[in-house]
Coordinates of C-alpha atoms (C1' of nucleotides) in Angstrom, one line a residue:
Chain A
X5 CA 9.7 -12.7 93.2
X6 CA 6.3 -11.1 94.6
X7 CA 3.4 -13.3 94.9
X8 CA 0.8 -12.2 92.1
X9 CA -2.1 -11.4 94.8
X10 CA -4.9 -8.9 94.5
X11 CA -6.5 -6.3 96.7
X12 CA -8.8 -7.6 99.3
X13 CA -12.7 -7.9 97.7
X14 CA -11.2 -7.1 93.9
X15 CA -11.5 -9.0 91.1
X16 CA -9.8 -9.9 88.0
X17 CA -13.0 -11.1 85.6
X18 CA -12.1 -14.3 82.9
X19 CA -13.7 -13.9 79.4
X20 CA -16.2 -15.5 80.2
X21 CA -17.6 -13.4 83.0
X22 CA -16.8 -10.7 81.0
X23 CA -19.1 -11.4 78.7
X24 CA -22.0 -12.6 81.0
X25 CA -21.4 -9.3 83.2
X26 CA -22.0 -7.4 80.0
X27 CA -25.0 -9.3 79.0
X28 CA -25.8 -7.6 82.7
X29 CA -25.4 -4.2 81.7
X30 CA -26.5 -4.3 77.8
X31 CA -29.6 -5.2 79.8
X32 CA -30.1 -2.6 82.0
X33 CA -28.6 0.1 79.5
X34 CA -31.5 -0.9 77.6
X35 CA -34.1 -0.8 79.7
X36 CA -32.9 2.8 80.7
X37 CA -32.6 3.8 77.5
X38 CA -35.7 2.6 77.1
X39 CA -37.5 4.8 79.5
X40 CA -35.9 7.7 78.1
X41 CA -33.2 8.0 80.6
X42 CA -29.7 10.0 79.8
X43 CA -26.5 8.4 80.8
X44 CA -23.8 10.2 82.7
X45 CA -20.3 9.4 83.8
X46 CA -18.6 11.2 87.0
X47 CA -14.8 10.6 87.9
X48 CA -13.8 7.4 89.9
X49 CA -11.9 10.1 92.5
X50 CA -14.2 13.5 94.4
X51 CA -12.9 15.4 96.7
X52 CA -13.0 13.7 100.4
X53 CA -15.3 16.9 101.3
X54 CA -17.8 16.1 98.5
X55 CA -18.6 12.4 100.6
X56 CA -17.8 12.8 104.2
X57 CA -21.0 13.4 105.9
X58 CA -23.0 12.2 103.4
X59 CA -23.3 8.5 104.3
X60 CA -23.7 8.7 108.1
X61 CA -21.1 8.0 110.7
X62 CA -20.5 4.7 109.4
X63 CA -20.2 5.4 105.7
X64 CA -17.3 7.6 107.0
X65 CA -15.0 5.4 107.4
X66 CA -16.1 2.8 104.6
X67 CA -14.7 5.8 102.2
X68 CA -11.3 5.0 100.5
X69 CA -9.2 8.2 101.5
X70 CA -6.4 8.7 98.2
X71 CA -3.0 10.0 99.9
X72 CA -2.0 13.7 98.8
X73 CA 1.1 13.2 96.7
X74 CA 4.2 15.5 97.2
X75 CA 5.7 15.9 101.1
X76 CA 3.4 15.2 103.7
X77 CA 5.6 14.9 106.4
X78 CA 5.3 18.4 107.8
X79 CA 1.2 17.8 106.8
X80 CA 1.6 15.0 109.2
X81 CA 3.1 16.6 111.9
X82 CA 0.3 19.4 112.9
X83 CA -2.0 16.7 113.4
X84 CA -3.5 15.9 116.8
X85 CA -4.9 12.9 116.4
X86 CA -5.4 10.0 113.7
X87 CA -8.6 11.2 112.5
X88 CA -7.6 14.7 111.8
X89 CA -4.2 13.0 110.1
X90 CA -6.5 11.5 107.8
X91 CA -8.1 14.5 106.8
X92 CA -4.9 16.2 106.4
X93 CA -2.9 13.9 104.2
X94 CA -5.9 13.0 102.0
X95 CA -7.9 16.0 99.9
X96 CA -9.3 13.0 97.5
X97 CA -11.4 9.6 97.9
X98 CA -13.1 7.2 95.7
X99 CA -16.5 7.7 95.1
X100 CA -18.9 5.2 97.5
X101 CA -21.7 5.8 95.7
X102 CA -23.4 7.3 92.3
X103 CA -25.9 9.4 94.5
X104 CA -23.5 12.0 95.8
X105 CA -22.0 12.3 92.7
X106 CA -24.9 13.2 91.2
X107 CA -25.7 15.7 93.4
X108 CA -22.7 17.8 92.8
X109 CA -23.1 17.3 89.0
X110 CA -26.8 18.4 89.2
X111 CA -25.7 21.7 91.1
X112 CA -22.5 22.3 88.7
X113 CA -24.2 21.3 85.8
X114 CA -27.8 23.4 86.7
X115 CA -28.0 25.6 84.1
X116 CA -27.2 23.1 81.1
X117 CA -29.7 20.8 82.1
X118 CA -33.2 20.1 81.4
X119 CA -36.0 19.3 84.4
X120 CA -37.2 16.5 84.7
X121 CA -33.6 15.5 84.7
X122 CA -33.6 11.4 84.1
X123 CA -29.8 10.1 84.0
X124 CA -28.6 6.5 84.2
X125 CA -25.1 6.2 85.5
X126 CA -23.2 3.1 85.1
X127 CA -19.6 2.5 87.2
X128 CA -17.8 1.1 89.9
X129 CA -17.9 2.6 93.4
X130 CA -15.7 1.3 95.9
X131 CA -16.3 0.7 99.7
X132 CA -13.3 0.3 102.4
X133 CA -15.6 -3.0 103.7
X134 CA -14.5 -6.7 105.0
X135 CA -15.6 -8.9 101.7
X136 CA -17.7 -11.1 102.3
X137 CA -20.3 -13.3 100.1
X138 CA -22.0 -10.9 97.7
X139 CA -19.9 -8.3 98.9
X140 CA -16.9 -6.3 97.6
X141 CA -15.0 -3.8 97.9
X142 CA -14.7 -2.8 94.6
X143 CA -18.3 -2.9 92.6
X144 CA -20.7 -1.6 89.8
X145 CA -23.5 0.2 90.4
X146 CA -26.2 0.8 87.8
X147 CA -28.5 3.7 89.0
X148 CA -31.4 5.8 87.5
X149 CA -32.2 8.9 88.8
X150 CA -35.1 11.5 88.2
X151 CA -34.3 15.2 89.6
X152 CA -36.5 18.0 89.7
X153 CA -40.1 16.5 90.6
X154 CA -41.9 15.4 92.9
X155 CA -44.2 14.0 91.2
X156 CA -44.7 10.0 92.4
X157 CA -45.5 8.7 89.2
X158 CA -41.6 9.2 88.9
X159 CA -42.2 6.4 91.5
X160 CA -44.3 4.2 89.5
X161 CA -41.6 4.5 86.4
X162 CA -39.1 3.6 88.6
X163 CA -40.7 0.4 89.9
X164 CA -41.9 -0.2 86.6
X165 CA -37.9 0.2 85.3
X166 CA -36.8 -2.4 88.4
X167 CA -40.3 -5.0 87.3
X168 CA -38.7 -4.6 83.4
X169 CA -34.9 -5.2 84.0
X170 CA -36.0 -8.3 86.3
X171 CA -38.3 -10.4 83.8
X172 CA -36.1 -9.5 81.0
X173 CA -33.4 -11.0 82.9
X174 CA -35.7 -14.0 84.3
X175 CA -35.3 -13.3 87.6
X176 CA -37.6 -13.7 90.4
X177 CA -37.6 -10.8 92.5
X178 CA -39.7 -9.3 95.5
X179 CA -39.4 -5.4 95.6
X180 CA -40.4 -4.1 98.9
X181 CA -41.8 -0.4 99.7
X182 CA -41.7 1.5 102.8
X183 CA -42.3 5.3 103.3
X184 CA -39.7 7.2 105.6
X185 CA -42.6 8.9 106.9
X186 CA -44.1 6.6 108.3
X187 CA -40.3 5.8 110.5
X188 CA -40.5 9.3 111.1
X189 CA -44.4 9.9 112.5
X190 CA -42.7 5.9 114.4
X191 CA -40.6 8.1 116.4
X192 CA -42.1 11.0 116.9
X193 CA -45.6 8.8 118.2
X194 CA -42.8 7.2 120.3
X195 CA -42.1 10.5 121.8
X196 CA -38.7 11.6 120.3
X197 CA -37.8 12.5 116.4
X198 CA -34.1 11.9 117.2
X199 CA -34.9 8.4 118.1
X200 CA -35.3 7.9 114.2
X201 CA -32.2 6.1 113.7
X202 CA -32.1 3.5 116.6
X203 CA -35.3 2.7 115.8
X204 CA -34.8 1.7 112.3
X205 CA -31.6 0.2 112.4
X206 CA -33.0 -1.9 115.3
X207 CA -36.2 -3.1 113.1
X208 CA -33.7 -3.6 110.5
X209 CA -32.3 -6.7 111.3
X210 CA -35.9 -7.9 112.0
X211 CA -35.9 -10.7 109.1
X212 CA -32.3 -11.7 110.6
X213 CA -33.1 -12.1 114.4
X214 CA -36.4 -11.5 114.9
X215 CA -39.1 -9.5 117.3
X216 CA -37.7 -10.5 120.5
X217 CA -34.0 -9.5 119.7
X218 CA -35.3 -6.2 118.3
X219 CA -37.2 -5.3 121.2
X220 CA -34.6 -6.4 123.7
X221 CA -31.8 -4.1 121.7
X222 CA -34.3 -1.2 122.4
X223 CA -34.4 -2.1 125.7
X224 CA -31.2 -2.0 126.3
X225 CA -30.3 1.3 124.3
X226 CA -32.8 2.4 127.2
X227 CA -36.3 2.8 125.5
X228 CA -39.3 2.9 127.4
X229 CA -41.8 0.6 127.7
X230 CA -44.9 2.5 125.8
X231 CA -42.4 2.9 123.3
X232 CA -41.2 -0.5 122.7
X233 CA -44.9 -1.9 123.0
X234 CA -45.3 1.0 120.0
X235 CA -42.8 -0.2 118.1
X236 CA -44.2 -4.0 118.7
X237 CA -47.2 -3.2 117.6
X238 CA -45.5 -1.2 114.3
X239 CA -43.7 -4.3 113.5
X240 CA -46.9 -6.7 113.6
X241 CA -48.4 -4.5 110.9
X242 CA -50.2 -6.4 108.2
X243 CA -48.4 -5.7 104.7
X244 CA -51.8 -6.1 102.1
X245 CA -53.1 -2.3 101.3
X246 CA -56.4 -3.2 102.5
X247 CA -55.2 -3.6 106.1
X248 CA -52.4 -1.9 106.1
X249 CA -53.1 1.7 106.0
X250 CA -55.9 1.7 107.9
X251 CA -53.8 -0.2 110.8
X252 CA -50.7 2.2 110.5
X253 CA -53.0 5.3 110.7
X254 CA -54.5 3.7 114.0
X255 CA -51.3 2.9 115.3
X256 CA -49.6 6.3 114.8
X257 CA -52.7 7.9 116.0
X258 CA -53.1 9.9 112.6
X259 CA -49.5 11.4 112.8
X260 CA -50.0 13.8 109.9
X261 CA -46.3 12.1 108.2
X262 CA -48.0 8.9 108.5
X263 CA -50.9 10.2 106.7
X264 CA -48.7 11.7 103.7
X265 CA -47.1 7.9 104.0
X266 CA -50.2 6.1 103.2
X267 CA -51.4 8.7 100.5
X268 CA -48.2 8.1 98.7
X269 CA -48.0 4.2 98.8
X270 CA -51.6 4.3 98.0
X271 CA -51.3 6.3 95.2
X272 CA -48.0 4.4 93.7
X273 CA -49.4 0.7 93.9
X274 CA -52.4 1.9 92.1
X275 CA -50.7 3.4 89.2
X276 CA -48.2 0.3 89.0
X277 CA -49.1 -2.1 86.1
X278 CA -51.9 -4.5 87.1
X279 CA -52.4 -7.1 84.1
X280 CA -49.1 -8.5 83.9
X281 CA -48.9 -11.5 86.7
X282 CA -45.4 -12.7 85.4
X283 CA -43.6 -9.4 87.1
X284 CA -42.1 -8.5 90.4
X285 CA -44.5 -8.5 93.4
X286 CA -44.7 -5.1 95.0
X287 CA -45.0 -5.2 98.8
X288 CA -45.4 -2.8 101.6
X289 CA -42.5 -3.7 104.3
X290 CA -42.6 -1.6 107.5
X291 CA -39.5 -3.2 108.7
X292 CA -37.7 -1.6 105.9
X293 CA -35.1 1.1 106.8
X294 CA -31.9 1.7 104.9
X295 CA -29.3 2.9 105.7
X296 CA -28.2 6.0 103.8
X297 CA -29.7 9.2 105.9
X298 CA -30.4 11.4 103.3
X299 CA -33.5 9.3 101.7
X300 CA -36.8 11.5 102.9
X301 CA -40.0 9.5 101.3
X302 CA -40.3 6.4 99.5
X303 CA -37.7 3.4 99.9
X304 CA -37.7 0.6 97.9
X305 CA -35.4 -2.5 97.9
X306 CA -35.5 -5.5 95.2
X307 CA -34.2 -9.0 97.1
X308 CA -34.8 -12.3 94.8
X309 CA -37.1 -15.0 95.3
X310 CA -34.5 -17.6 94.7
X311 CA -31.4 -17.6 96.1
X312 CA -30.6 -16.2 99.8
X313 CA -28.4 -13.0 98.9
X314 CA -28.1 -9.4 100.3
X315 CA -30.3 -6.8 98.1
X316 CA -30.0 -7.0 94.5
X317 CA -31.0 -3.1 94.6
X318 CA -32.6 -0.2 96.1
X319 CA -33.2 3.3 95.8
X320 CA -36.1 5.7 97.5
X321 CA -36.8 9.5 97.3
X322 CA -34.7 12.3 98.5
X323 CA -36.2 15.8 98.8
X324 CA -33.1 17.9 99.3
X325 CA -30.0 15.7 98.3
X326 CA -28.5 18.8 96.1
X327 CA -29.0 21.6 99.2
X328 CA -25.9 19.9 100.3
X329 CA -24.1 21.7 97.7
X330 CA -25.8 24.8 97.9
X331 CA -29.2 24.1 95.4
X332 CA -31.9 23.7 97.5
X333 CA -35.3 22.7 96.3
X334 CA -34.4 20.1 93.7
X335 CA -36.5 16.5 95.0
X336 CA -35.6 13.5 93.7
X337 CA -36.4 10.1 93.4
X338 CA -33.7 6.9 92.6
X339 CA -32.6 3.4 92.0
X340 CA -30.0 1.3 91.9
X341 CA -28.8 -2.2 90.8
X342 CA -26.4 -4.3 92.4
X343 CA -25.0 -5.9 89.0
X344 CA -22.3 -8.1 91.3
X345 CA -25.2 -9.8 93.4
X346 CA -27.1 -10.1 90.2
X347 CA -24.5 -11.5 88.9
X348 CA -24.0 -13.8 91.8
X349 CA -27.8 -14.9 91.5
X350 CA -27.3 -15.2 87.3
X351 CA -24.5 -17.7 88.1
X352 CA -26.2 -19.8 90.8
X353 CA -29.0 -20.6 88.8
X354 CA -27.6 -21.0 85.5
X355 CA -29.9 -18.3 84.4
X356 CA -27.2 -16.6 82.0
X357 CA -28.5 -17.4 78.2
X358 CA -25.9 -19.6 76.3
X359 CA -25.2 -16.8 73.6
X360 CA -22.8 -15.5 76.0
X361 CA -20.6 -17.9 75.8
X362 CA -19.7 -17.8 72.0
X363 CA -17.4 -15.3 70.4
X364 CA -14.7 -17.1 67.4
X365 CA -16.8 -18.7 64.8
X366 CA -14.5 -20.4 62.7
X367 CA -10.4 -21.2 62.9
X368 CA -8.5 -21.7 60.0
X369 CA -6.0 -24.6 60.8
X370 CA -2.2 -23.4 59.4
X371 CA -0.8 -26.8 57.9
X372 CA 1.4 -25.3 54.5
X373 CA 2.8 -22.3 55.2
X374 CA 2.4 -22.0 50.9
X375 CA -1.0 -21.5 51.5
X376 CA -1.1 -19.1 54.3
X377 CA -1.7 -15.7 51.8
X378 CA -4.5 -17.5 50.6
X379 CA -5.9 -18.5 53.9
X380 CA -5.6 -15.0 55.0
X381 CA -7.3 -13.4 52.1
X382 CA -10.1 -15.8 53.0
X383 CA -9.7 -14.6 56.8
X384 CA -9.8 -11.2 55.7
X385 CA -13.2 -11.7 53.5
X386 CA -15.1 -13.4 56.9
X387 CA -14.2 -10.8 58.8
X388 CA -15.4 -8.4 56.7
X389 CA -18.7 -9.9 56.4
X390 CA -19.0 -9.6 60.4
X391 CA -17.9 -13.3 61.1
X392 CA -15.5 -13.6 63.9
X393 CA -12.3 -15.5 62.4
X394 CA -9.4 -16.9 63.8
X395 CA -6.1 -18.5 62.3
X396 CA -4.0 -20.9 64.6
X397 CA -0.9 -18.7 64.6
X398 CA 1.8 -21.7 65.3
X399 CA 2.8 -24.5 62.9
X400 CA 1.2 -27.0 65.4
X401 CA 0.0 -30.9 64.9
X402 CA -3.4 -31.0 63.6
X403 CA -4.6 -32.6 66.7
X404 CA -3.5 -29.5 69.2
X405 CA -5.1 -27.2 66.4
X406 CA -8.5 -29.0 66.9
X407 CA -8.0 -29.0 70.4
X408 CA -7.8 -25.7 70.5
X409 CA -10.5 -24.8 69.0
X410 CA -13.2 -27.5 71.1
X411 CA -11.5 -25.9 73.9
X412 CA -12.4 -22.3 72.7
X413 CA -15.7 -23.8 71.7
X414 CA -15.3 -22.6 68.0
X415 CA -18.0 -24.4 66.2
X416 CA -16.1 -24.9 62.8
X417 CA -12.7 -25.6 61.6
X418 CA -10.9 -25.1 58.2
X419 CA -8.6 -27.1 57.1
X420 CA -6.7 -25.9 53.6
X421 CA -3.8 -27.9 52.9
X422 CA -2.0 -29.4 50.0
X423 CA -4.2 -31.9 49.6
X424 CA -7.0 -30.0 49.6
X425 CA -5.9 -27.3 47.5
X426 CA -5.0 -29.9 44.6
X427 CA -8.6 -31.0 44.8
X428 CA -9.7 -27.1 44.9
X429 CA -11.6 -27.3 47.8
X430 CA -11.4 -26.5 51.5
X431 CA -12.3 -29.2 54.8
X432 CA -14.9 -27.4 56.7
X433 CA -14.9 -29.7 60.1
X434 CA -18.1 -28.6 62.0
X435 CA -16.8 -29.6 65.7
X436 CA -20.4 -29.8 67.8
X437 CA -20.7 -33.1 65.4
X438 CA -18.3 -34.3 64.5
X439 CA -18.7 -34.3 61.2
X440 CA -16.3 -33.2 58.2
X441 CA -17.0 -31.8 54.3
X442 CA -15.5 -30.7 51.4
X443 CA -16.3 -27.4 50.1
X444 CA -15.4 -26.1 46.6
X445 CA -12.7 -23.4 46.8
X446 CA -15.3 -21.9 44.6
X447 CA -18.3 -21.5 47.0
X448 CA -16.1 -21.5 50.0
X449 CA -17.6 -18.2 51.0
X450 CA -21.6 -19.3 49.9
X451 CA -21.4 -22.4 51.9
X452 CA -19.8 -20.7 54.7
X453 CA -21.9 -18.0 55.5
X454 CA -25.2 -20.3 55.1
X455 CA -23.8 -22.7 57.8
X456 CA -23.5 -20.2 59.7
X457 CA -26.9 -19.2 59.7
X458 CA -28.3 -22.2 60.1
X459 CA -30.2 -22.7 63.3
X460 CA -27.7 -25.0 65.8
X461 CA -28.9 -28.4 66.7
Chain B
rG11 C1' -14.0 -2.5 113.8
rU12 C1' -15.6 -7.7 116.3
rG13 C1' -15.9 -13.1 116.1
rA14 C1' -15.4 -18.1 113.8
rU15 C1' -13.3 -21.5 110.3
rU16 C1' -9.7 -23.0 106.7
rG17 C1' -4.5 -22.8 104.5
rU18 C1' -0.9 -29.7 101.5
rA19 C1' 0.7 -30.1 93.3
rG20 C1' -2.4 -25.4 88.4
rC21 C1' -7.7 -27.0 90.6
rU22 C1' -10.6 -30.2 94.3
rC23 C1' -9.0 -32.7 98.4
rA24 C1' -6.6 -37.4 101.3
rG25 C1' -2.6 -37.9 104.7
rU26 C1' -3.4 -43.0 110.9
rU27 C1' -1.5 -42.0 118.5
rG28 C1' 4.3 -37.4 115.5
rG29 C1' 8.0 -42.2 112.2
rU30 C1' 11.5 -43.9 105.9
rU31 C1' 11.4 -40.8 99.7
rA32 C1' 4.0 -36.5 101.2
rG33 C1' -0.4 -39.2 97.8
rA34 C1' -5.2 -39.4 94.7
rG35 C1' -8.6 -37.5 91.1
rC36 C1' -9.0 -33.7 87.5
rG37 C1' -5.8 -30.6 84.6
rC38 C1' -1.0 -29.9 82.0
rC39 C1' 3.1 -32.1 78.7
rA40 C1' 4.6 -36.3 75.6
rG41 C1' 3.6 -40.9 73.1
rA42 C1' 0.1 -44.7 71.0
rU43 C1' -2.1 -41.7 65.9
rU44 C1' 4.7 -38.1 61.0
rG45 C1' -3.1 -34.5 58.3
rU46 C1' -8.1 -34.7 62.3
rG47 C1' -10.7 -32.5 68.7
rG48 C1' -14.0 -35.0 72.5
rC49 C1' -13.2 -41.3 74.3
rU50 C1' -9.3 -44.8 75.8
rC51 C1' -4.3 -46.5 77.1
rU52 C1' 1.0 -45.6 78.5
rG53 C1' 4.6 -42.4 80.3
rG54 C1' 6.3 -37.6 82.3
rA55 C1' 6.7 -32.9 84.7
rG56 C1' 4.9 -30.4 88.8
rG57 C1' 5.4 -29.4 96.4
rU58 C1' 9.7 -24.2 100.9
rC59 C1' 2.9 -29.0 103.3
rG60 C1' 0.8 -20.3 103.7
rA61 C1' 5.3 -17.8 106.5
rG62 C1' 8.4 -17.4 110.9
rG63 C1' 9.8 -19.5 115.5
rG64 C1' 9.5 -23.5 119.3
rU65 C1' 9.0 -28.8 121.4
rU66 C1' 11.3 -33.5 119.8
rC67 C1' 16.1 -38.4 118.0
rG68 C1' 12.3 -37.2 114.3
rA69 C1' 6.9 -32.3 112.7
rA70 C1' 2.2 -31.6 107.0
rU71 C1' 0.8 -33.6 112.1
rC72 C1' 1.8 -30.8 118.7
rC73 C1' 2.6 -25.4 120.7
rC74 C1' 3.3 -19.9 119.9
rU75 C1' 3.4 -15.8 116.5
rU76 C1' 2.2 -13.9 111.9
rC77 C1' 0.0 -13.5 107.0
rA78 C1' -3.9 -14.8 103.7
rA79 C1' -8.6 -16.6 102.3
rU80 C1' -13.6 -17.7 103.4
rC81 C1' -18.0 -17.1 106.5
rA82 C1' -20.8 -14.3 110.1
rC83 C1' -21.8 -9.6 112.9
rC84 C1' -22.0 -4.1 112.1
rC85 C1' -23.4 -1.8 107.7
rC86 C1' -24.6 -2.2 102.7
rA87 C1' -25.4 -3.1 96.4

RNA sequence: GUGAUUGUAGCUCAGUUGGUUAGAGCGCCAGAUUGUGGCUCUGGAGGUCGAGGGUUCGAAUCCCUUCAAUCACCCCA
């Protein structure tokens, strides 16, 4: 016998979460739709040459590798070493992201498209990652992407899109803005463009550790002292408007990226929506880096007020994702939504509304097997009208009937049995109460259907 | 890739310095009630104590190895 075990950080998903995690995405879908975005769907498989080098060094080797069928022995053999054999035996990989994807559909797809392209794209990605909490290694992405302007009130529509998913869902959120150029004029002020990753990675963890732990990793990846006493002073930055550009123009001395920074933020919290308090907060965050290397301007990232969880999305602006594949020129500006943490969050706080739960309405209880064409003509005329019908299948006790339908949280129960059907009438058992009725076989579909409609208590 | 913690019934967990036949609650099945769910009562089924090895007269308990899960780091949604 094999023990029934799943992959590491996969999932199997119970009705129930099914129908909350679509609640999830009937959301979002919406709210794209909604905005006038076009959805899209890639295959769950690229070639391994589409990804690699797209994600940095690390993203590398988070990318699940699909083994070339047929012989690979001989493959195998002309290999040097394990990382070559891995790019030998395996031509294909699972997608890690919806970006890259993208990308290589833009370029394919150039010609048949319109500019402004706006797609949404809604399906799993997987990541070679240890699981942890909030984490897997199998999960859904939900991004919205606008291609082929650079115009930053695609910006504003896209913070607007993350404000409108979030207070339809009741969620608290916090989106944070940074500008890539304002990293970038950080490292160059510092004395060295290259230093652009260390530096961010380092002020990453910021939230996590704290100044002292930053500054002492820079230290010890051998940064000078002006530089870390820069990069001090970056990190101290007040985050209101008012101070904020003023102090990050001083700091980087007028850098002209910095000064594209601030006229980009400036111009994108201006144009956000003013006079509606109940929505996400939008705040600048110098300290935020992400990871992925090939955003260029704006970076966003949505975390949630209330429960302590990795990012519930993010997305920034790319000028040149599609010169990868040979189309240069096309900017673009994206989201995403981590529907798993926001799932996660949903669940914690008992924020999922409680018409998810509900799917049969009513279960016809099988006590004389006389009356079962009957029943199921009756079955038949319910279902047609819409109204989710069961029949208890077995020739069970009453009792396990019931049961089985308090279980399944079907709010009414039919009974039609002899009894009944020498009186001419049905037993319509309403479950949440309790209570029982008789209902002329007559106005058994009247009565019914008015129930039904009836507001619950 | 690195580190820590935890593995006992379907689930959540007890289990004494190593000592007889490993327990509880919930759940499941049956009955009390041969046509009425939830509540109650009675009874029952269900265990390779994660796996393998070692120490011992004797191991769920101590030691080693291994596997898995969880959490944290790195990175990310």
């Amino acid at each position: 016998m094999i023990k029934p075990a799943l992959p590491k950080g996969t999932r199997d998903f119970a009705p129930e979460a099914v129908r909350k995690r679509r609640y999830l995405f009937q959301t979002i879908q919406q709210c794209f739709e909604a905005f006038g975005f076009e959805p899209i769907e890639t295959p769950a498989m690229e070639n391994l040459s589409t990804l690699l080098g797209k994600y940095g060094e690390e993203g590398d080797k988070l990318i699940f590798r699909i083994l070339n069928n047929g012989d690979i022995l001989p493959l195998a053999q002309r290999a040097r070493d394990s990382r070559e054999l891995a790019n030998l035996l395996a031509e294909k990989a699972l997608r890690y992201d919806l970006t890259i994807p993208f990308a290589r559909f833009v370029v394919m797809n150039q010609h048949q498209l319109v500019f402004p392209f706006r797609r949404y794209q809604i399906q799993p990605v997987w990541r070679a990652d240890r699981p942890q909490k909030g984490r897997y290694r199998e999960f859904y992405q939900c991004d919205a992407d606008i291609v082929g302007s650079r115009s930053l009130f695609n910006e504003v529509e896209l913070i607007g899109l993350y404000q409108e998913v979030f207070s339809r869902l009741q969620l608290r959120v916090r989106i944070r803005i940074n500008h890539r150029k304002w990293l970038l004029a950080l490292a160059e002020t510092c004395g060295n463009a290259a230093w652009l990753t260390p530096i961010t990675t380092a002020i990453d963890k910021i939230d996590k550790v704290g100044v002292e732990q930053v500054e002492s990793e820079l230290r010890e990846k051998g940064f000078p002292t002006e530089a870390i006493t820069l990069i001090r002073g970056y990190l101290e930055l007040p985050n209101t408007p008012a101070e904020a550009f003023p102090a990050v123009l001083q700091l980087l001395r007028h850098h002209p990226a910095a000064t594209d920074a601030v006229q980009d933020v400036e111009f994108i919290l201006k144009h956000l929506s003013q006079n509606e308090p109940e929505r996400a907060t939008v705040q600048i965050d110098f300290t935020l880096a992400r990871g992925l290397d090939y955003y260029t301007g704006t970076i966003l990232e949505v975390n949630s007020e209330e429960v302590a969880m990795g990012s519930l999305g993010g997305g920034g602006r790319y000028d040149n994702l599609t010169g990868l594949f040979g189309l240069p020129d096309v900017p673009g500006v994206g989201i995403s939504f981590g529907v798993d943490r926001i799932f996660d969050v949903m669940e914690s706080l008992h924020r999922f509304p409680a018409t998810t739960h509900r799917s049969t309405q009513m279960l016809w209880l099988r006590i004389d097997d006389m009356l079962m064409p009957q029943i199921l003509e009756y079955v038949r005329q319910f279902r047609n009208q819409g109204i989710s019908t069961e029949v208890y299948p077995d020739a069970a006790k009453i009792d396990k009937q019931l049961k089985y339908a308090d279980r399944k949280g079907i709010p009414f129960a039919i009974l039609l049995g002899s009894r009944e059907y020498a009186a001419q009438v049905i037993g319509l058992k309403d479950l949440r109460h309790g209570t029982q009725e008789q209902v002329p076989l007559s106005q058994v579909m009247q009565v019914i259907r008015q129930k039904l409609q009836e507001p619950e208590r």
